[in-house]
N, CA and C of each residue as an Amber inpcrd file, in Angstrom:
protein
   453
  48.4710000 -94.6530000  23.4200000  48.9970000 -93.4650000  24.0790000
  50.0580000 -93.8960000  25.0790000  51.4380000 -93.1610000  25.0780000
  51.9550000 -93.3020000  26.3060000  52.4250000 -93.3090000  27.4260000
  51.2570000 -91.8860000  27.8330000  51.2310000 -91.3570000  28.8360000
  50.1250000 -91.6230000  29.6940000  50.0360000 -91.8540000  31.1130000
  48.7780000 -91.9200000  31.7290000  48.9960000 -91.1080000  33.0240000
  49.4710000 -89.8610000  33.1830000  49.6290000 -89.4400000  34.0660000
  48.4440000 -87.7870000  33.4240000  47.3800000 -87.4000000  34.0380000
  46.6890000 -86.4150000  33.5730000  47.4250000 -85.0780000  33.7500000
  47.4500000 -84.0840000  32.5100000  48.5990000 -83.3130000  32.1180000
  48.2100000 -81.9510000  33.8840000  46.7150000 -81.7400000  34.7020000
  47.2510000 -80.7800000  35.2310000  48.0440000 -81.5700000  36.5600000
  48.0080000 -82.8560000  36.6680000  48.4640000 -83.3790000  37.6570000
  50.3540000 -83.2870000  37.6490000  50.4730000 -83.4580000  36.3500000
  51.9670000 -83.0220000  36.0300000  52.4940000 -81.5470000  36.3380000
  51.4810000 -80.5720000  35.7870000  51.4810000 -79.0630000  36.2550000
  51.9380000 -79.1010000  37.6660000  50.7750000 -79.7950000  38.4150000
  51.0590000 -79.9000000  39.5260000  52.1880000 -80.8300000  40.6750000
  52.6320000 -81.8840000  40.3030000  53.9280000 -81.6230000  40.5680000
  55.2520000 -81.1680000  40.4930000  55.1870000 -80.4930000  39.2200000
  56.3730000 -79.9110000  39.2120000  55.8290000 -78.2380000  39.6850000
  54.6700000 -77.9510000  40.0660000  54.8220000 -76.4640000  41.1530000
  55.3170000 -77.0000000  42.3300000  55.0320000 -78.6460000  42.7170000
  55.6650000 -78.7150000  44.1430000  56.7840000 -78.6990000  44.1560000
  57.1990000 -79.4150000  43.2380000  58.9700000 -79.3310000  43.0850000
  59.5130000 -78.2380000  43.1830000  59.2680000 -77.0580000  42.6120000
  59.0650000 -75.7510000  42.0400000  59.5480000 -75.5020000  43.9550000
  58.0820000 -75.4810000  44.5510000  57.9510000 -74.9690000  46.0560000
  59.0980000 -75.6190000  46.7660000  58.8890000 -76.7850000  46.6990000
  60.6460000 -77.1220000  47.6800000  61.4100000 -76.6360000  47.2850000
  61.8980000 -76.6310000  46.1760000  63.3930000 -76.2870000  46.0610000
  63.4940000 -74.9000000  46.4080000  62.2670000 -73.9540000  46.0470000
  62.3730000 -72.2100000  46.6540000  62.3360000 -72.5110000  48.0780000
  62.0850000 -73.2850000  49.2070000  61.9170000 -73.0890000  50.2430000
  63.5210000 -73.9040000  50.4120000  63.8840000 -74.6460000  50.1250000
  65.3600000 -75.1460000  51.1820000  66.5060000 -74.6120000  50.2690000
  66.5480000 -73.6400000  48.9740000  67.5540000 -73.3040000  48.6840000
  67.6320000 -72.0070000  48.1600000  69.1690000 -71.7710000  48.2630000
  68.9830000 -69.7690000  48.5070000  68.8050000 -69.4130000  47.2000000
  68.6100000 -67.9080000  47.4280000  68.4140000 -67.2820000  45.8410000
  67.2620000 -66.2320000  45.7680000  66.5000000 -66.5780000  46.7480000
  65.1610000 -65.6660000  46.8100000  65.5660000 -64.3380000  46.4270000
  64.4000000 -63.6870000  45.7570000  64.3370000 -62.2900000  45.1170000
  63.7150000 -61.3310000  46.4800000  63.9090000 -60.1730000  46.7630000
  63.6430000 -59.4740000  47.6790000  62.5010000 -58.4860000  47.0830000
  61.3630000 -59.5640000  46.8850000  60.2540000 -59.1460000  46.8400000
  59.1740000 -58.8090000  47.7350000  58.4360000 -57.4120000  47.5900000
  57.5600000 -57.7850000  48.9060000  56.3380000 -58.2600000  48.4160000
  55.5780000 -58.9170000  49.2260000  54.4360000 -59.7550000  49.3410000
  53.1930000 -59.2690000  47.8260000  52.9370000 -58.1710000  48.1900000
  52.3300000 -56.8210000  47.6410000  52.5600000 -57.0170000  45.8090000
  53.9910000 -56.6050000  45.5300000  54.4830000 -57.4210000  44.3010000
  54.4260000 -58.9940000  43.6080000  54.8980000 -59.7180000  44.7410000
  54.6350000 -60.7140000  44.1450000  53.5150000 -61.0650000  43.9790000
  52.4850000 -60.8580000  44.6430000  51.0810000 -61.5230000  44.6990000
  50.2570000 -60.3260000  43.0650000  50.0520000 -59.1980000  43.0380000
  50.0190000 -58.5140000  41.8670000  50.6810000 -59.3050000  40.5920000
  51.8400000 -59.6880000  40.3280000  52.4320000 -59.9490000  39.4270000
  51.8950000 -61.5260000  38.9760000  52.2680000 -62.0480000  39.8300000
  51.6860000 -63.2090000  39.9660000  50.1800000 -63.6350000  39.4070000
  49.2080000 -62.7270000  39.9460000  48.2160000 -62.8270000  39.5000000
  47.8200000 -62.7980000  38.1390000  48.4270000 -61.2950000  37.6270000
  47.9280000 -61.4260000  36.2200000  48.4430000 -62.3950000  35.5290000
  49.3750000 -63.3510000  35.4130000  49.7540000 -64.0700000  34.6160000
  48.6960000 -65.0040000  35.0280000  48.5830000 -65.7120000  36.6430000
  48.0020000 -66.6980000  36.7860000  46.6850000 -66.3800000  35.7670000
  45.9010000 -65.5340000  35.6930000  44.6850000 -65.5400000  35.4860000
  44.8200000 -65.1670000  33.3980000  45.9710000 -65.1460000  33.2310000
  45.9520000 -65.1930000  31.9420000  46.7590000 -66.5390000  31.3660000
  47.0220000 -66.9370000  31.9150000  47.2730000 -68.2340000  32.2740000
  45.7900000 -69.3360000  32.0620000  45.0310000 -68.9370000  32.8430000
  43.4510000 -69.8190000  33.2800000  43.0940000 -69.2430000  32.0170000
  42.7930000 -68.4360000  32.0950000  42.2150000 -67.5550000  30.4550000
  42.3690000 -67.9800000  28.9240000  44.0650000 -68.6550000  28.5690000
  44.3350000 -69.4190000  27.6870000  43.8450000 -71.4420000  27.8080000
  43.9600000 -71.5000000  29.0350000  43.5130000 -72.8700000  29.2750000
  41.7400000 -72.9780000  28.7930000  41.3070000 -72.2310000  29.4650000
  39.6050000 -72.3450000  29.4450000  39.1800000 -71.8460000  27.8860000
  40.0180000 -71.2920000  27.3820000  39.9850000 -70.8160000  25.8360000
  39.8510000 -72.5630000  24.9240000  41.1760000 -73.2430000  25.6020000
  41.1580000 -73.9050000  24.6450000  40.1980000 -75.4770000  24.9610000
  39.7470000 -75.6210000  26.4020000  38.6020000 -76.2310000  26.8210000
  37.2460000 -75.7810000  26.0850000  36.8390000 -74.8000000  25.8940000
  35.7130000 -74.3650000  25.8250000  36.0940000 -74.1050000  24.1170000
  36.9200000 -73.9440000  23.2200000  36.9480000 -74.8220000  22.0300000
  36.7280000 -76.5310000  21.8060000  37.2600000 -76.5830000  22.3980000
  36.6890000 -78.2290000  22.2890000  35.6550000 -78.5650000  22.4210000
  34.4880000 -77.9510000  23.7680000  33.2180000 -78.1170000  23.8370000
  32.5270000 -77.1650000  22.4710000  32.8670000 -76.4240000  22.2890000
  31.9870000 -76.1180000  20.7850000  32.0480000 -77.0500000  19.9010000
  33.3350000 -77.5240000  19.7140000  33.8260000 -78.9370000  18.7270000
  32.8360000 -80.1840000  18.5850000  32.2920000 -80.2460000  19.9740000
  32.0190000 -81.0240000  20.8050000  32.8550000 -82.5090000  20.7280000
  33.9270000 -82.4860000  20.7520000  35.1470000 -83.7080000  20.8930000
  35.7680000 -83.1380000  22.2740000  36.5090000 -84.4140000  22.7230000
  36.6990000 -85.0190000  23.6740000  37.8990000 -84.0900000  24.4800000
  37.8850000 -83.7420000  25.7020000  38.6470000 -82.5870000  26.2050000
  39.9930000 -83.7570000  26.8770000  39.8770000 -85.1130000  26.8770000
  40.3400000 -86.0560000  27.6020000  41.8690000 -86.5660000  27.3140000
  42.6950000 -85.9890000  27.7710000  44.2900000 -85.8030000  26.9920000
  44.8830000 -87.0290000  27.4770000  44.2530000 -88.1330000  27.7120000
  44.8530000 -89.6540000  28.0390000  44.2310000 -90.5870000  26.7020000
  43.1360000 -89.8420000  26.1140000  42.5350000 -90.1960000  24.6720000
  42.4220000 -89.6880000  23.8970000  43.2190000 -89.1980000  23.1130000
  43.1890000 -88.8600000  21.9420000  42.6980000 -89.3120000  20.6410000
  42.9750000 -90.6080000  20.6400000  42.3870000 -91.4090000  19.6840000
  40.7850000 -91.1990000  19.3510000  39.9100000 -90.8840000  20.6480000
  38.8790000 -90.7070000  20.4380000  38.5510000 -89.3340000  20.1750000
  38.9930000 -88.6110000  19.2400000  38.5950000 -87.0420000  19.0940000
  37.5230000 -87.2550000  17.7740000  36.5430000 -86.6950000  17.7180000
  36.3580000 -86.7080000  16.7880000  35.8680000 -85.5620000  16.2330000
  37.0580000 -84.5700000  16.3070000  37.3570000 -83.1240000  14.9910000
  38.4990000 -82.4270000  15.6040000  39.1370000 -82.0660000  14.5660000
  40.5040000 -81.1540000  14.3770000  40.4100000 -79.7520000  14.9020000
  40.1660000 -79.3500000  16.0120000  39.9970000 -78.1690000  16.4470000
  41.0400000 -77.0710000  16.0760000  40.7850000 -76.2820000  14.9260000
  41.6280000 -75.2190000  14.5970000  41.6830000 -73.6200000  14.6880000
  40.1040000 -73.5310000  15.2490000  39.6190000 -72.2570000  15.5640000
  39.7100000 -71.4880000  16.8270000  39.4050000 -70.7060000  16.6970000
  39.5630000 -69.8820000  18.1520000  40.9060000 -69.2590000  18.8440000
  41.7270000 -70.1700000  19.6910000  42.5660000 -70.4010000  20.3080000
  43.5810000 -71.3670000  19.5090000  42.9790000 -72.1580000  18.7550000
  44.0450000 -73.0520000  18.3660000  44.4380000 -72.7150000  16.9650000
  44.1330000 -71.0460000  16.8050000  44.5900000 -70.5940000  15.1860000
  46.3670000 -70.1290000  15.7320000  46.6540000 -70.2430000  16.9380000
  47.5880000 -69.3830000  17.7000000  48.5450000 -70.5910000  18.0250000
  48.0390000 -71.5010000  18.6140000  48.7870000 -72.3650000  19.6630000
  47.8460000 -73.9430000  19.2150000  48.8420000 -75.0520000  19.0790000
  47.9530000 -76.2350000  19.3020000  47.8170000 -77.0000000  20.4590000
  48.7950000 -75.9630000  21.6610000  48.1990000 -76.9100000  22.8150000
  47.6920000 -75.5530000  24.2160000  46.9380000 -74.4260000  23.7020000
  46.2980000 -73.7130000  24.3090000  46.2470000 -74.1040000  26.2190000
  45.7610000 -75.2920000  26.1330000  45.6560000 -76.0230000  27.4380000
  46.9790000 -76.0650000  27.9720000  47.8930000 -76.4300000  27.5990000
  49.5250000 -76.7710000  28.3460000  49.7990000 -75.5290000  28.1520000
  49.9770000 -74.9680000  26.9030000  50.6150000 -73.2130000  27.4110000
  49.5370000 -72.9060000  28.7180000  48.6020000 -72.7900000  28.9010000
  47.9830000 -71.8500000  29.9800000  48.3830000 -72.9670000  31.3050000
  48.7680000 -73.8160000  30.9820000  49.6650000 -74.6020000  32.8600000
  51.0330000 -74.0450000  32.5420000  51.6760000 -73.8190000  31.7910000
  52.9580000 -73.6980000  31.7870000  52.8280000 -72.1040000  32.1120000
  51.7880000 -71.2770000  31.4770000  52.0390000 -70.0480000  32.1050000
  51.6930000 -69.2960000  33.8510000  50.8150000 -70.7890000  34.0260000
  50.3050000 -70.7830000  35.5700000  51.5080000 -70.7670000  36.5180000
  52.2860000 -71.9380000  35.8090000  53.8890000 -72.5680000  36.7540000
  54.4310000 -70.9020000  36.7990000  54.3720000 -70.4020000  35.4870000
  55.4050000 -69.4380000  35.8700000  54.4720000 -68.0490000  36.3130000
  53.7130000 -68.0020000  36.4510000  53.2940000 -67.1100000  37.7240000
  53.2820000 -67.8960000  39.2070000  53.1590000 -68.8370000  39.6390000
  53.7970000 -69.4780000  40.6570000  55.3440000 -68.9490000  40.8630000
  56.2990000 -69.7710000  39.8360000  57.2980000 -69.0060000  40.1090000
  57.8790000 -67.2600000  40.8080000  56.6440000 -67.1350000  39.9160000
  56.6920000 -65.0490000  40.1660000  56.6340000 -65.3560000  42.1600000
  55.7960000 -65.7940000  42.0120000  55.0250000 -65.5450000  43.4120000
  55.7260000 -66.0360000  44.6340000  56.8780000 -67.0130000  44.1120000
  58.1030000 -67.9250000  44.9650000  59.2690000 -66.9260000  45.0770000
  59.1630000 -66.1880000  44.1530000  60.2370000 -64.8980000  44.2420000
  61.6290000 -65.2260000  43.8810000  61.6140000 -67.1960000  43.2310000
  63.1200000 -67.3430000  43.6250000  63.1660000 -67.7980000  41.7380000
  64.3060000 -67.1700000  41.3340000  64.6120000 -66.9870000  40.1280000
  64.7630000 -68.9630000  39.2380000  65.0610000 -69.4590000  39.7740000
  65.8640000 -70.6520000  39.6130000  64.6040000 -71.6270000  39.3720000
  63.1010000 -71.7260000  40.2040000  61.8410000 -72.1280000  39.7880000
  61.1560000 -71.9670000  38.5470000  62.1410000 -70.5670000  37.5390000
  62.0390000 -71.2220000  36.0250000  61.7980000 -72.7140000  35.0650000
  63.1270000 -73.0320000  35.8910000  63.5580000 -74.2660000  35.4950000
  62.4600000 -75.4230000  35.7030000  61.6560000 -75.1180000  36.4960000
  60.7190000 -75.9860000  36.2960000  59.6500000 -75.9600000  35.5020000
  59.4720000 -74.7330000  35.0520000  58.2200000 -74.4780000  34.0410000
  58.7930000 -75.3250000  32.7360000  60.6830000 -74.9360000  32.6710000
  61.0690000 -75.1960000  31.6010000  60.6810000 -77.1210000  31.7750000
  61.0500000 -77.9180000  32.7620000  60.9780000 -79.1350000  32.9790000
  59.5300000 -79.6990000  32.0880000  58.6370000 -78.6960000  32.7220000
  56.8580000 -79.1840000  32.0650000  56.5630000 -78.9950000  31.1890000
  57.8090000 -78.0200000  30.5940000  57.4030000 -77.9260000  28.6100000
  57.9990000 -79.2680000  28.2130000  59.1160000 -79.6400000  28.7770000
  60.1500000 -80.5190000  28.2000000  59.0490000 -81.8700000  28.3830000
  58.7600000 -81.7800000  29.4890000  58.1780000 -83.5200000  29.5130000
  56.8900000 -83.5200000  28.7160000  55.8860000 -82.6010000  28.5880000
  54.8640000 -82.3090000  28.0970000  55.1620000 -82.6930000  26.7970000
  56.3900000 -82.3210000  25.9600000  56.6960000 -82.5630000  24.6380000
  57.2660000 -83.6490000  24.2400000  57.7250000 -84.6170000  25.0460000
  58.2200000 -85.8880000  24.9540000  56.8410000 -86.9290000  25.2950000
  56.2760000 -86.6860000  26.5390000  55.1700000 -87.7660000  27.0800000
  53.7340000 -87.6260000  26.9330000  53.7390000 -86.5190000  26.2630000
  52.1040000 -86.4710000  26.4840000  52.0590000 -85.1350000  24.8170000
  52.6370000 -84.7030000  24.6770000  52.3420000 -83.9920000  23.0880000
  52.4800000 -84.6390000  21.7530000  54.0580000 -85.4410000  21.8350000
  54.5240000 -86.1280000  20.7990000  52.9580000 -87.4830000  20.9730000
  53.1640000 -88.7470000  21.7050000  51.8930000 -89.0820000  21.3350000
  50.4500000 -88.6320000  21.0720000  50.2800000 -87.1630000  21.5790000
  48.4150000 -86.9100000  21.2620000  48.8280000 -86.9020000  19.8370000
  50.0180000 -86.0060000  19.4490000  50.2560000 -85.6160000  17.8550000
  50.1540000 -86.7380000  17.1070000  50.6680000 -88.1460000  17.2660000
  50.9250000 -89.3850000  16.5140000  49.4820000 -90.0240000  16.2730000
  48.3730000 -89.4970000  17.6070000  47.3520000 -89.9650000  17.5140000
  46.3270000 -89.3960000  16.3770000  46.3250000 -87.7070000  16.4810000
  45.7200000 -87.1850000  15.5620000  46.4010000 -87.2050000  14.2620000
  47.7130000 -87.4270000  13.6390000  47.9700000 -87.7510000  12.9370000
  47.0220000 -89.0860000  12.0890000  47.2260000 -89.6670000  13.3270000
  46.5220000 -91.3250000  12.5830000  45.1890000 -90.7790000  12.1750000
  44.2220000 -90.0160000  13.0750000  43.2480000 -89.9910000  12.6650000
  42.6360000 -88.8650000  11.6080000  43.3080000 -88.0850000  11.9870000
  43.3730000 -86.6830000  10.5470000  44.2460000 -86.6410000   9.4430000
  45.2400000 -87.4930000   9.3690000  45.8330000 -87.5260000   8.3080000
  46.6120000 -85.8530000   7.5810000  46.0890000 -86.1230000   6.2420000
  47.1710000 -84.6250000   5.5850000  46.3450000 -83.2570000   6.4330000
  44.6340000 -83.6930000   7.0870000  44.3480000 -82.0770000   7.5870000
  45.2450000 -81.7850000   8.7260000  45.7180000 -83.3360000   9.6710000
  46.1640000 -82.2220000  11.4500000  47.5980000 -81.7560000  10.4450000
  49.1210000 -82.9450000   9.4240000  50.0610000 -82.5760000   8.7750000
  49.7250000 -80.8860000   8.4770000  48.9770000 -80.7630000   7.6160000
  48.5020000 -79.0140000   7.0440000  48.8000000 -78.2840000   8.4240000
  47.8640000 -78.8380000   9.2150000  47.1780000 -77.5930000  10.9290000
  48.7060000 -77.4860000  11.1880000  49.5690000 -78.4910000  11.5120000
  51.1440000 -78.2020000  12.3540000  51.9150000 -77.3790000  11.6100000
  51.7910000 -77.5180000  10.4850000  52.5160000 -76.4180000   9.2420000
  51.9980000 -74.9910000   9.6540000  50.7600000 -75.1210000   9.9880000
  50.4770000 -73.4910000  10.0850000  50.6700000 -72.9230000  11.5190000
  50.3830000 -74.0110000  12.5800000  50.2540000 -73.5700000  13.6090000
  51.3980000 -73.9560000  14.3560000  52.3790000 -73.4970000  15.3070000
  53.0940000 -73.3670000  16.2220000  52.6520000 -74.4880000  17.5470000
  53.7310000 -75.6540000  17.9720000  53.1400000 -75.9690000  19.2980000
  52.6230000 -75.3880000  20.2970000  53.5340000 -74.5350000  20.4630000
  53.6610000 -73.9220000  21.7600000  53.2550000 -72.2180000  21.6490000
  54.1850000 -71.5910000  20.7780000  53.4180000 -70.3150000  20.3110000
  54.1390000 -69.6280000  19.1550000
């Protein structure tokens, strides 16, 4: 694998990044509190909602929820959540970032959600994929044909 950085810890710096740059540079949306925090919410919590979807597939699976090991999975989780999305878990941080964003009010903190898809798909997706490849062979090849990374 060649990533060792754990994927919500990545979430989580790029919301900080996210937070500085809304706090020292202009652009803010003239939102009041009231709005943003409403708006914000429902995503956040549909956001958590897709994450814990695709955690709590894995524990039915009963394989390994541990995204620094992949190698050690042992089953192709295609049900549930992952008939939709194969990385259930990163969409629901990427949709967290961008209810954060909502909640920063400042338009331009997009760009960072966009940053955590981008690195997510270079450092930590492309290898889990190479891994289950190795170990599923033509079934995960089939699963990516049907299923969408991201959505």
């Amino acid at each position: 694998m060649d990533t060792r950085i754990p994927p919500p810890l990545v979430a989580a710096l790029f919301g900080l990044l996210m937070w500085v740059a809304a706090r020292h540079l202009p652009g803010a949306l003239e939102l009041t509190i009231e709005w943003r925090t409403s708006l914000a919410l429902v995503a956040l919590l549909a956001g958590v909602a897709i994450c814990l979807a695709g955690v709590l597939s894995f524990r039915k699976a009963r394989t390994t929820v541990n995204p620094l090991k992949p190698e050690t999975a042992s089953a192709l989780v295609s049900s549930g959540v992952y008939r939709y999305t194969r990385n259930p878990m990163y969409l629901g941080f990427a949709i967290v970032l961008i209810a954060w964003s909502i909640f920063l009010a400042w338009p331009p903190a997009l760009l960072g959600v966009l940053g955590f898809v981008m690195y997510m798909n270079i450092f930590q997706i492309g290898p889990e994929e190479r891994a289950l490849a190795s170990l599923f062979g033509r079934e995960f090849t089939q699963y990516c044909s049907q299923v969408r990374r991201w959505l």
